[in-house]
Coordinates of C-alpha atoms and ligand atoms in Angstrom, one line a residue:
X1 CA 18.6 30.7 -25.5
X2 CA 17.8 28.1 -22.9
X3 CA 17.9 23.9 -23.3
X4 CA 14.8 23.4 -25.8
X5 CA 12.4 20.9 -24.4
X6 CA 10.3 18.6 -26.4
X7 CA 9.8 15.5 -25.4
X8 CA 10.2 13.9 -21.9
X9 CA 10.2 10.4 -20.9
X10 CA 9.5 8.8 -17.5
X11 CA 10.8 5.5 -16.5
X12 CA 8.6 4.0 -14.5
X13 CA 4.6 4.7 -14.5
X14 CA 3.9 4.2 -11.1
X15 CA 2.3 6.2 -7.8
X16 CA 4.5 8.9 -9.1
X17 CA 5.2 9.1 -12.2
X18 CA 1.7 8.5 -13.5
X19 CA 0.0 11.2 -11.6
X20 CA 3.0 13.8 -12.3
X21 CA 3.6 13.0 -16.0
X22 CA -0.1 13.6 -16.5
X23 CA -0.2 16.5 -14.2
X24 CA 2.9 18.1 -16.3
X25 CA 1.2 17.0 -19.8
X26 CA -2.1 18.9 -18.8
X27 CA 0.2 22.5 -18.4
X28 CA 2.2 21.6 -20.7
X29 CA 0.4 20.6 -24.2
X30 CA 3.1 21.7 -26.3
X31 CA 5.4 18.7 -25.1
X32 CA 5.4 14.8 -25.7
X33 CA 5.5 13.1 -22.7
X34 CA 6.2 9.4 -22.9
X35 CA 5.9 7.3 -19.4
X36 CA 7.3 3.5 -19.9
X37 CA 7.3 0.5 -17.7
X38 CA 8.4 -2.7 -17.8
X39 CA 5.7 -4.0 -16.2
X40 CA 3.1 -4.8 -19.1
X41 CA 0.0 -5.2 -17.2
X42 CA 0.2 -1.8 -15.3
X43 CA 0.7 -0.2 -19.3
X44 CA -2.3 -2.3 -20.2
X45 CA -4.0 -0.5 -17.8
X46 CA -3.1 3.0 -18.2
X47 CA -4.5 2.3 -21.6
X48 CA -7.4 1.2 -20.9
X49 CA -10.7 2.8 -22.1
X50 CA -12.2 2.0 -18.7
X51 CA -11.3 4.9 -16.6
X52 CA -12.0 2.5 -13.5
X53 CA -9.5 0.2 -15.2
X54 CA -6.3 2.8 -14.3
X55 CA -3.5 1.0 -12.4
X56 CA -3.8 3.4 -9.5
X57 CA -7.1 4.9 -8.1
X58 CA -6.1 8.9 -7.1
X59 CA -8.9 11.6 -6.9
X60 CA -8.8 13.9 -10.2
X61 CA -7.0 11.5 -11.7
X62 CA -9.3 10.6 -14.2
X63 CA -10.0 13.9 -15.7
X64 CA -6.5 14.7 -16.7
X65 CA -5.9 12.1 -18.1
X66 CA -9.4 12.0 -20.3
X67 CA -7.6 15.5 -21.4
X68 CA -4.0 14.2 -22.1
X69 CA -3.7 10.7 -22.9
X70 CA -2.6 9.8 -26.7
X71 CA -2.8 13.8 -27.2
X72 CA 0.9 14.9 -25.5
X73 CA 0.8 11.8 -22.5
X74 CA 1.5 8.1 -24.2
X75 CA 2.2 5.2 -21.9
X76 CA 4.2 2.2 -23.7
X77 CA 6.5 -0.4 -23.0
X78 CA 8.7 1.0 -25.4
X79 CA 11.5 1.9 -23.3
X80 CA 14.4 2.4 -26.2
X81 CA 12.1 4.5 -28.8
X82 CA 11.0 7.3 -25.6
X83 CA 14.8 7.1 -24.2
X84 CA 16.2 8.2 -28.0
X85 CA 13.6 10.7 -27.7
X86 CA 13.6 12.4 -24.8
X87 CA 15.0 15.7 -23.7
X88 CA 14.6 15.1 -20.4
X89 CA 14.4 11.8 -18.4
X90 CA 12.7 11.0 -15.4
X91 CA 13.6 8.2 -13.5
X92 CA 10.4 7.3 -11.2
X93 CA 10.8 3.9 -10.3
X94 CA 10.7 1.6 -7.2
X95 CA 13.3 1.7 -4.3
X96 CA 11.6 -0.8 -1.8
X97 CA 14.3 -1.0 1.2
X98 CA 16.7 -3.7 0.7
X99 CA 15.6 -7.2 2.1
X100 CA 19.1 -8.8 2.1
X101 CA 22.9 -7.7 1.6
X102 CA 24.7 -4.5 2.6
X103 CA 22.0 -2.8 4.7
X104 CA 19.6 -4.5 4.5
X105 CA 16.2 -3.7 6.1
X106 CA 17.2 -0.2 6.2
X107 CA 19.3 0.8 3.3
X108 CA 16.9 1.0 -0.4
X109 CA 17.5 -1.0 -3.0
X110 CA 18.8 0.7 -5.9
X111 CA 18.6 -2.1 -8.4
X112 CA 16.1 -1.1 -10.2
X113 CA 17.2 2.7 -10.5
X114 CA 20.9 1.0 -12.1
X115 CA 18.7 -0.5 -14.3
X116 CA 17.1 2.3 -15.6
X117 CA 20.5 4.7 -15.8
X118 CA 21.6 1.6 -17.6
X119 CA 19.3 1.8 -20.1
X120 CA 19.5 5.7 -20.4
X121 CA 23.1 5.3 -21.1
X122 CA 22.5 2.2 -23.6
X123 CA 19.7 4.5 -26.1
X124 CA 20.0 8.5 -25.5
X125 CA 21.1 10.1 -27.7
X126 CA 23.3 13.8 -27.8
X127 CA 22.2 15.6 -24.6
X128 CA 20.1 14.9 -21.8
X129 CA 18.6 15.7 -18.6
X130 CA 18.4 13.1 -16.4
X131 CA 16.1 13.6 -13.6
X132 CA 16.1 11.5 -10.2
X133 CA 11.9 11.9 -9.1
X134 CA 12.1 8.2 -6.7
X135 CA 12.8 9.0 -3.1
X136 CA 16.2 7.4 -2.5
X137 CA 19.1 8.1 -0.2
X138 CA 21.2 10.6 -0.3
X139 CA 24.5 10.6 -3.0
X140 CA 22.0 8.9 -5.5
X141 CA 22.8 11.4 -7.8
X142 CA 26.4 10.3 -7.7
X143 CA 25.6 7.0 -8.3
X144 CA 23.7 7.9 -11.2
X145 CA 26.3 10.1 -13.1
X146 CA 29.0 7.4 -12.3
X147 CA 26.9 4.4 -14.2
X148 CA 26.1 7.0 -16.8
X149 CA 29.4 8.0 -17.3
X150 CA 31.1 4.6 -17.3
X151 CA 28.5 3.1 -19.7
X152 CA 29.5 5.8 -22.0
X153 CA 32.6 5.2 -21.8
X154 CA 32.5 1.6 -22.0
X155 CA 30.1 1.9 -25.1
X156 CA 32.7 4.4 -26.8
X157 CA 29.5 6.6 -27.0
X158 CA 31.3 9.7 -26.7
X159 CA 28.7 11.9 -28.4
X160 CA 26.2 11.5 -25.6
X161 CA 26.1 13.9 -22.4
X162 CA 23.8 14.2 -19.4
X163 CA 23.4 16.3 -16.7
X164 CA 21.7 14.6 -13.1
X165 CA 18.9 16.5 -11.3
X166 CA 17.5 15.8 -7.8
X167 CA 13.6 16.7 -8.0
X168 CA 11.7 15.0 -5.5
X169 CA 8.4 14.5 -5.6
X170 CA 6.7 15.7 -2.4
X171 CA 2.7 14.3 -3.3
X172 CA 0.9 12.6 -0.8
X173 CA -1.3 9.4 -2.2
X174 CA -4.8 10.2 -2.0
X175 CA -4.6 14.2 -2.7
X176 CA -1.7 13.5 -5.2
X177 CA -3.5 15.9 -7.7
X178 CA -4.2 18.3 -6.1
X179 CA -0.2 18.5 -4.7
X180 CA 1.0 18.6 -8.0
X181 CA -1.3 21.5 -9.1
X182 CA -0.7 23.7 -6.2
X183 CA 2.6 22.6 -4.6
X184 CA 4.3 24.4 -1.8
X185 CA 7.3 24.1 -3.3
X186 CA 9.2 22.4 -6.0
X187 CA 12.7 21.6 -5.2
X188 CA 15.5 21.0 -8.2
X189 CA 18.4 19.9 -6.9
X190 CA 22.1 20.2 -9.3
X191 CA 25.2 22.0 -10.5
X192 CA 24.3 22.6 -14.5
X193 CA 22.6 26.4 -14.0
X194 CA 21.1 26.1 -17.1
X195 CA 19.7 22.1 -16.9
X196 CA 18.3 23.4 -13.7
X197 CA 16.3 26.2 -15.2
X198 CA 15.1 24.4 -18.3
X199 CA 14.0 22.1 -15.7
X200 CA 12.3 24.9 -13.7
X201 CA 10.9 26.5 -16.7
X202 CA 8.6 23.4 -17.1
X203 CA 6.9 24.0 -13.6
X204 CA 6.8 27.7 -14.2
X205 CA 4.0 26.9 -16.7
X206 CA 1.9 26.5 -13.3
X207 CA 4.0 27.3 -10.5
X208 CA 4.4 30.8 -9.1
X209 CA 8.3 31.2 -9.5
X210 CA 8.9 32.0 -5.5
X211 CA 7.8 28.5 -5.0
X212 CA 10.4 27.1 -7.2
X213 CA 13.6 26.3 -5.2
X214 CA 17.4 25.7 -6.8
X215 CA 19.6 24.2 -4.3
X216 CA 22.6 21.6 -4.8
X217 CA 21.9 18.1 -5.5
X218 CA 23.3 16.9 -2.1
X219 CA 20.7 19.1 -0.4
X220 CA 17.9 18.3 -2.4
X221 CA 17.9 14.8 -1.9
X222 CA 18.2 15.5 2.2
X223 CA 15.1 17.6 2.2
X224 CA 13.2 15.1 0.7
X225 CA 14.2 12.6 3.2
X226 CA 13.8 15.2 6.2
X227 CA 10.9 16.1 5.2
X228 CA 9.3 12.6 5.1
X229 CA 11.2 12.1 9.0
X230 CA 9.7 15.0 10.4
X231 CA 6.2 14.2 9.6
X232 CA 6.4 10.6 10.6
X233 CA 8.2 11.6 13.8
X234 CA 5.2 14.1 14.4
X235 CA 2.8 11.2 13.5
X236 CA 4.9 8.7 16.2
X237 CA 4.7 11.6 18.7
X238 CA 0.8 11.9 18.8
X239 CA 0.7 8.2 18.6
X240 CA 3.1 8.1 22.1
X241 CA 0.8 10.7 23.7
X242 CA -2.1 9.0 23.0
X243 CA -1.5 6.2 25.0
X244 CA -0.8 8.1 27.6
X245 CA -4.6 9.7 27.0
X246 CA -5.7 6.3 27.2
X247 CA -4.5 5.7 31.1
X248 CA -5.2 9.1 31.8
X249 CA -8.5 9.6 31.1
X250 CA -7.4 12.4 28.1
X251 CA -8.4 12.5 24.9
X252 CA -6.0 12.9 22.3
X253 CA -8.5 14.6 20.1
X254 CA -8.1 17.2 22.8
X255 CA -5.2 17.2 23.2
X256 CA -4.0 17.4 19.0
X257 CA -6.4 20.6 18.7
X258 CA -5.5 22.4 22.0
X259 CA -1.3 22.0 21.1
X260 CA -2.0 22.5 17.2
X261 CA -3.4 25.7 18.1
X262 CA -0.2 27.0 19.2
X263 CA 1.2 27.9 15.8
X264 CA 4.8 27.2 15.9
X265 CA 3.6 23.7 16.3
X266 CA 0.4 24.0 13.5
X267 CA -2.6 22.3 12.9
X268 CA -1.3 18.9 10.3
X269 CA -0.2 15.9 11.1
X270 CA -1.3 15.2 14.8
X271 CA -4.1 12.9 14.0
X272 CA -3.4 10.1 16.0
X273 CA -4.5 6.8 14.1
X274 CA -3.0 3.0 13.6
X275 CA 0.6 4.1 13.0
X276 CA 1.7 5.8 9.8
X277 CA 2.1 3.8 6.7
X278 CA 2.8 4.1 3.3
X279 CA 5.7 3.5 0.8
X280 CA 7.8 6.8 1.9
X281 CA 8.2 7.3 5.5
X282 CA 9.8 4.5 7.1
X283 CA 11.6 3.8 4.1
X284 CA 13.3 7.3 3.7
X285 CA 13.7 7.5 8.1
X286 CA 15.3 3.9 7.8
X287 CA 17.8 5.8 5.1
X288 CA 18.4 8.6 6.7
X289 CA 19.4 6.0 10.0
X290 CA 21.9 4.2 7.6
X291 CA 23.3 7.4 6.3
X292 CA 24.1 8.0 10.2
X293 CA 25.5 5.1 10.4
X294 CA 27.5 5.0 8.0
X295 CA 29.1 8.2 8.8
X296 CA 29.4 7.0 12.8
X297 CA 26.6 9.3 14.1
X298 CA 25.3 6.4 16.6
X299 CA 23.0 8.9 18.3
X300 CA 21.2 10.5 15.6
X301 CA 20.9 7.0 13.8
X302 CA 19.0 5.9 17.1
X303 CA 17.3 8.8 17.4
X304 CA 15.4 8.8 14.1
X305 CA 14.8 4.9 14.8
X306 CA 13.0 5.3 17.6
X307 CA 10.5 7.1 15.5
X308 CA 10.0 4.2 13.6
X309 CA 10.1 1.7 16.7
X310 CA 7.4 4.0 18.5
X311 CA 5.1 3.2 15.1
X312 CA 5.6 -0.8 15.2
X313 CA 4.9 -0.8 18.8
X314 CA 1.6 1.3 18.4
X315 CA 0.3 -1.2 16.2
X316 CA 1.4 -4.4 18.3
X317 CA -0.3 -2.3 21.0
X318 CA -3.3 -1.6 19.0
X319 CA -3.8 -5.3 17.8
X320 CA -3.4 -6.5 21.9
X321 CA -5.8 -4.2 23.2
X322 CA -8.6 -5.5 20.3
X323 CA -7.2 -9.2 22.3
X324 CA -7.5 -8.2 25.6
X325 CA -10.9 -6.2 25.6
X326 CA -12.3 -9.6 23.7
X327 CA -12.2 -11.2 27.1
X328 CA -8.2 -12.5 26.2
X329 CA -9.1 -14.7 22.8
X330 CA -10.2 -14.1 19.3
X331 CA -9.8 -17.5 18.4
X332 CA -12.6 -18.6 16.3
X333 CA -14.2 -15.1 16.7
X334 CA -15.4 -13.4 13.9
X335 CA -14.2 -9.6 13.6
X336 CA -14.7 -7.0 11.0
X337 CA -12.1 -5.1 9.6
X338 CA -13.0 -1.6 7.9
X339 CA -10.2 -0.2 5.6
X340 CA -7.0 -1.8 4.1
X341 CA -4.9 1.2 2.7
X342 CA -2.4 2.7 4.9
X343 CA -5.3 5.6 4.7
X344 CA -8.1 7.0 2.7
X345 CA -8.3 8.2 -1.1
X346 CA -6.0 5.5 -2.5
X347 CA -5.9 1.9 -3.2
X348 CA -2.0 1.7 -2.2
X349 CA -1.2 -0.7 0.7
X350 CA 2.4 -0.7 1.4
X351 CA 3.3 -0.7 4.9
X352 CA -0.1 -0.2 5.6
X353 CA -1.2 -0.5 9.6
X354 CA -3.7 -3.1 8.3
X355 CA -1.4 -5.5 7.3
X356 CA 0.6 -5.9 10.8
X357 CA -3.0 -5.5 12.8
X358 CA -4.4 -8.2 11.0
X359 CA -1.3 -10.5 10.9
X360 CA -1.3 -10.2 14.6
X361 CA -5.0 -11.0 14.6
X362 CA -5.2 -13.9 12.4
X363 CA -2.0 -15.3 14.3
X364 CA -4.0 -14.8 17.7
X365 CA -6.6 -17.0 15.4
X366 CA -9.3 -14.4 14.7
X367 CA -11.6 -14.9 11.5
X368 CA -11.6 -11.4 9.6
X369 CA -13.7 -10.2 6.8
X370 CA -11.7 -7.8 5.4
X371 CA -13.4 -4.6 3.5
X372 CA -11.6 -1.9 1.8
X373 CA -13.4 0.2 -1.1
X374 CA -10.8 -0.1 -3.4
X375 CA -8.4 -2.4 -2.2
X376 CA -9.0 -5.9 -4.2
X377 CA -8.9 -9.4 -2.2
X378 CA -5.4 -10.4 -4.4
X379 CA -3.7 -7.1 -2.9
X380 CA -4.5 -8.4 0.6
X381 CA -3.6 -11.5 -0.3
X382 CA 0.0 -10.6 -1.4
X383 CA -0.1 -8.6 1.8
X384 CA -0.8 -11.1 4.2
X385 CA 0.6 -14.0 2.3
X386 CA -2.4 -16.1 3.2
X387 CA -5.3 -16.7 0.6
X388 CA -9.0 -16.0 1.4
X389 CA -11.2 -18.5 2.4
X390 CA -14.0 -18.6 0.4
X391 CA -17.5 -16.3 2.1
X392 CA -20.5 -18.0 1.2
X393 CA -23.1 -15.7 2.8
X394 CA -20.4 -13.7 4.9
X395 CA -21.8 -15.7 8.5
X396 CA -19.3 -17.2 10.6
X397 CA -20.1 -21.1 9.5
X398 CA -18.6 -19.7 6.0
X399 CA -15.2 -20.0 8.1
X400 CA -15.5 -23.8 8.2
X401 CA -14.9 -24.1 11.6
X402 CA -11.1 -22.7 10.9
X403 CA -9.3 -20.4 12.8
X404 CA -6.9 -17.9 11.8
X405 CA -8.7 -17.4 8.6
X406 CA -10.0 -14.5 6.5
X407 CA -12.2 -13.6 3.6
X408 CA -12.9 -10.6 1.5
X409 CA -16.0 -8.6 1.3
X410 CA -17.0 -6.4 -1.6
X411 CA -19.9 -4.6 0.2
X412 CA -20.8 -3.3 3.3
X413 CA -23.9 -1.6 1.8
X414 CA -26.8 -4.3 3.3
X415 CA -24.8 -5.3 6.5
X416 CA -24.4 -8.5 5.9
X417 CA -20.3 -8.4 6.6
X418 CA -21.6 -7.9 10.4
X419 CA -23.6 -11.1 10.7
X420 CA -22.4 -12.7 13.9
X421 CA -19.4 -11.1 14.1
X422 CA -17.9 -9.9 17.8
X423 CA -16.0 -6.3 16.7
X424 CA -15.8 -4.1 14.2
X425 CA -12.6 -2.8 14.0
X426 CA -11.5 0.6 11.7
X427 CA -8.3 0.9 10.7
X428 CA -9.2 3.6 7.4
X429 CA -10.7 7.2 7.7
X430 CA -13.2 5.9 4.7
X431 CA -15.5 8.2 4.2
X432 CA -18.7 6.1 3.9
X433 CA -17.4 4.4 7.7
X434 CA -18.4 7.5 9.4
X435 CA -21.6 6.8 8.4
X436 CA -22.5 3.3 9.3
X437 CA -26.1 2.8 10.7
X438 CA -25.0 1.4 14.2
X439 CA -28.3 0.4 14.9
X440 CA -28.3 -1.9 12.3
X441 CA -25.0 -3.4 12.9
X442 CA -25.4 -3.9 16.4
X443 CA -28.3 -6.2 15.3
X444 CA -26.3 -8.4 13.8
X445 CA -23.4 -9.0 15.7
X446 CA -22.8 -11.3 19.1
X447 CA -23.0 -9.0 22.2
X448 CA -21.2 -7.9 24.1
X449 CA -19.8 -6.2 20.8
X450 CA -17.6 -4.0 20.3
X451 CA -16.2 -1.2 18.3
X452 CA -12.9 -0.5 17.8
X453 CA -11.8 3.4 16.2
X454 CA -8.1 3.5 15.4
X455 CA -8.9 7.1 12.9
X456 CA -11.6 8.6 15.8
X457 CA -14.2 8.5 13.2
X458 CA -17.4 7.2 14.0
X459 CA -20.0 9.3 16.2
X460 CA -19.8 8.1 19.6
X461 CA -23.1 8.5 20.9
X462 CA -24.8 6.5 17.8
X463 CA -22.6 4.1 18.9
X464 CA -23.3 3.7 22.5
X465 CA -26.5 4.5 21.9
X466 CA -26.6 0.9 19.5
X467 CA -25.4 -0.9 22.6
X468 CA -22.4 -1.4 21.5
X469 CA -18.9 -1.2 23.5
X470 CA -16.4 1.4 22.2
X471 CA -13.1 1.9 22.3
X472 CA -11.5 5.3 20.5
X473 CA -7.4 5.4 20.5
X474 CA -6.3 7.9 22.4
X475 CA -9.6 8.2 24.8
X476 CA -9.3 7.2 28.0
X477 CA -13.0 7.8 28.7
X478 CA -14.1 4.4 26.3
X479 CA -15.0 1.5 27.8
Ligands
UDX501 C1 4.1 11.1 2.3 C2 4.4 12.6 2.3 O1 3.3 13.3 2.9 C3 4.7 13.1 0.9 O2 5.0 14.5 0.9 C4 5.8 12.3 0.3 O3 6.0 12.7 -1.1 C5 5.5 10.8 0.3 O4 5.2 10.4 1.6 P1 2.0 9.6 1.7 O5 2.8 8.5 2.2 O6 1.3 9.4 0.4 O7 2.9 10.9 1.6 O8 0.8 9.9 2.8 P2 0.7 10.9 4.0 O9 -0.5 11.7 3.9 O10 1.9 11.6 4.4 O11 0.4 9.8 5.2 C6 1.3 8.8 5.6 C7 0.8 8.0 6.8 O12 0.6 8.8 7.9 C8 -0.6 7.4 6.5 O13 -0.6 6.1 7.0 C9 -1.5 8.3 7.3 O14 -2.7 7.6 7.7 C10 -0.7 8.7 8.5 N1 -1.1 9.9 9.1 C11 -1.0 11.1 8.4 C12 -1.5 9.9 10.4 O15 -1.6 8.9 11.1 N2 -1.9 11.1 11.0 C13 -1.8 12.3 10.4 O16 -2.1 13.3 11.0 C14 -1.4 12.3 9.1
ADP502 P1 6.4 4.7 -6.8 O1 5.4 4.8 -5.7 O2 7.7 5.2 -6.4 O3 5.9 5.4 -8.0 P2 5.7 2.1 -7.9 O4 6.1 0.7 -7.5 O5 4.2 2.5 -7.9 O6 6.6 3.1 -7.1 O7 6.1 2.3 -9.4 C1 7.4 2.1 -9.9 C2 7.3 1.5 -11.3 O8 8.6 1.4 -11.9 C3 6.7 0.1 -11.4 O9 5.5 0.1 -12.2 C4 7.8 -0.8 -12.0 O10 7.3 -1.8 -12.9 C5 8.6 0.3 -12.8 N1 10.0 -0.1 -13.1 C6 10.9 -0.6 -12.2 N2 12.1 -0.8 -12.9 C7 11.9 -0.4 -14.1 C8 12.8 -0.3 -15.3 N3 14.1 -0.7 -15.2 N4 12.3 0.2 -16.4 C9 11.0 0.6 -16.5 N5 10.1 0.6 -15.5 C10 10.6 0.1 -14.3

């Protein structure tokens, strides 16, 4: 007889645990799931009758959990009662990279993990499966098991055991649901045979077996990290190449289909945009640089950096073309931004493009009105650590003759965002940018305007057909 599962708790009801705890509720009705957070609010809203209300905005979302929550999926604050409880424990909270101390800016910061194997240690009870679903750097496990093991100790709590699993979670923010029903693979990580299949057993009520992959913990957590590096290194080599389009008259449109065709390289990931984003990749490259640090491998730890250097410099580069083709100045200009989130489908900004382009806009002393369809003017705010200034009727005087200013606008729908404004700039693939009525726009801004595509999106013709100036990364044919 295996482990008997029948109720799990997730610490931490955020990006990912929210959207796989309801995911795993929906396929599996016959267990309790119980996702806690400290953070009150973000509970508040996973509660909340409003659909439109839920903490994070994730396509699919809102269906599964109209079909789990308070049936088997229950989101509380009530950390100790769904500890005692559970079975198994998922531990899905933040590891931000460390800002000061011990590595910091590349090393994460596992404070909030300690916390939460701290309180697993303080409430379970008899035997449990402790399961590590954050990204974080390899030997986390270890860590883990030790502050287990020591609180037990130190507690006298000698009925209590655990077993520490590696599971990463491989969903990508925007098409999160659809990962998690039809992953290519699901990786569990450990030494415990049988914690590892009771484990297993839970994504076999969906998963076809083959795709379900046992491994030790040490490599688990490594494939999560490479996995992350070599997408963002294949995003950083597109972006490389398509500055070299840019000087050579190429287009890295071109370019991306005629190499992806060849299929030992494959079709994904060579879109060239503003730089990658996101709360994964430069965090788990920047780990997997102070992991080869740490063990004295100089060259591979510079090697993986670069990757993330080539994507800081593509945005700098980005935000001094937009200067440059604006005849050397944006002070006092007025320029559009289109899209906040480090890309479509999700309202997450972290390490979004956006935030460094329009840093080094608004420090170049540009006015922006920012648009994002789900991003809300605090977000931005706590992004770019500068409040809004207040858009009366979304024209330029609004600005009060201030530069280095910006202000939030909810719509784009009657074109009023465009009035008097000197470039449009798109830094989200947005669905409802790609159909904009240039016509329209042009009408409203100061010529000679301009367009500027970081996601190759718009249709060039309409465009230059408006009047308007365009310049597509990666296209050396633009104006
Ligand atoms: C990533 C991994 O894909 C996922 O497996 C992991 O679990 C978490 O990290 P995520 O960060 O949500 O997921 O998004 P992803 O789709 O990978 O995009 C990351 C960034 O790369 C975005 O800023 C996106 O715009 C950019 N990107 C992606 C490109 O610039 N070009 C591409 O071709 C693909
Ligand atoms: P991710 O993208 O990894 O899911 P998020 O920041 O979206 O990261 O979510 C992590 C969640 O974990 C946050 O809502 C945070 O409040 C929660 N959290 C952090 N520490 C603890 C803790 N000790 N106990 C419970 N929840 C925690």
């Amino acid at each position: 007889m295996g482990i008997p599962i029948k109720n799990i708790c997730c610490i931490g009801a955020g990006y990912v645990g929210g959207p796989t705890m309801t995911m795993m509720a929906s396929k599996c009705p016959d267990i309790n799931f119980n996702v806690v957070d400290i953070n009150e609010e973000r509970i508040k809203s996973w509660n909340n009758k409003n659909l439109s209300k839920l903490p994070i905005f994730e396509p699919g979302l809102e269906e599964l959990i109209i079909k789990t929550r308070n049936k088997n999926l229950f989101f509380s604050t009530d950390i100790k009662e769904a500890i005692e409880s559970a079975d198994i424990i998922f531990i899905s909270v933040n590891t931000p990279t460390k800002t000061k101390g011990l590595g910091a800016g590349k090393s994460s910061d596992l404070k909030w993990v300690e916390a939460s194997a701290r309180e697993v240690a303080r409430y379970s009870k008899g035997y449990t499966i402790v399961v590590e679903k954050s990204t974080l750097p390899v030997r986390t496990a270890e860590v883990i098991e030790n502050i287990l093991n020591s609180a037990k100790t130190n507690s006298k709590r000698e009925e209590i055991s655990f077993d520490v699993l590696s599971n990463p979670e491989f969903l990508a923010e925007g098409t999160a649901i659809k990962d998690l029903d039809s992953p290519d693979r699901v990786l569990i990580g450990g030494e415990n045979k049988n914690a590892m299949i009771a484990l297993g057993n839970l994504y076999k009520a969906w998963v076809p077996e083959e795709k379900i992959l046992f491994t030790n913990i040490w490599s688990s957590e490594l494939a999560k990290l490479t996995s992350n590096a070599f997408l963002a290194q294949r995003i950083s080599a597109i972006n490389s190449i398509s500055a070299i389009c840019e000087v050579t008259e190429a287009d890295i449109r071109e370019v991306s289909r005629a190499i992806g065709k060849d299929s030992r390289i494959g079709s994904k990931f060579l879109d060239s945009g503003p730089g990658f984003g996101g709360s994964c990749f430069k965090k788990d490259i920047l780990n997997l640089v102070y992991l080869s640090e740490y063990f004295g491998l100089t060259e591979v730890a510079s090697f993986w950096e670069s990757v993330v250097q080539i994507n800081n410099w593509h945005q700098k580069r980005i935000s001094e073309i937009i200067v440059k083709k604006l005849f050397g100045t944006v002070t006092n200009k007025k320029l559009v931004i289109l899209g906040f989130s480090f890309k479509a489908n999700t309202n997450d900004t972290r390490e979004s493009a956006a935030i460094h382009i329009c840093r080094n806009l608004l420090n170049e002393g540009a006015n922006l009105v920012i648009h994002d369809p789900k991003v809300n003017s605090s977000q931005i705010t706590n992004d770019l650590k500068i409040n809004p200034t207040k858009l009366i009727d979304n024209d330029n005087s609004s600005f009060d003759k201030k530069s280095g200013t910006w202000g939030f606008s909810k719509s784009i729908n009657n074109n009023e965002i465009f009035n008097n404004s000197y470039a449009v700039i798109i830094l989200t693939e947005w669905e409802e940018y790609r159909k904009l009525n240039w016509k329209l726009i042009a009408k409203k801004m100061v010529p000679p305007a301009w367009v500027f595509d970081s996601r190759s999106i718009v249709n060039t013709n309409e465009v230059k057909d408006a009047g308007l100036r365009l310049w597509r990364l990666g296209n050396g044919l633009s104006d």
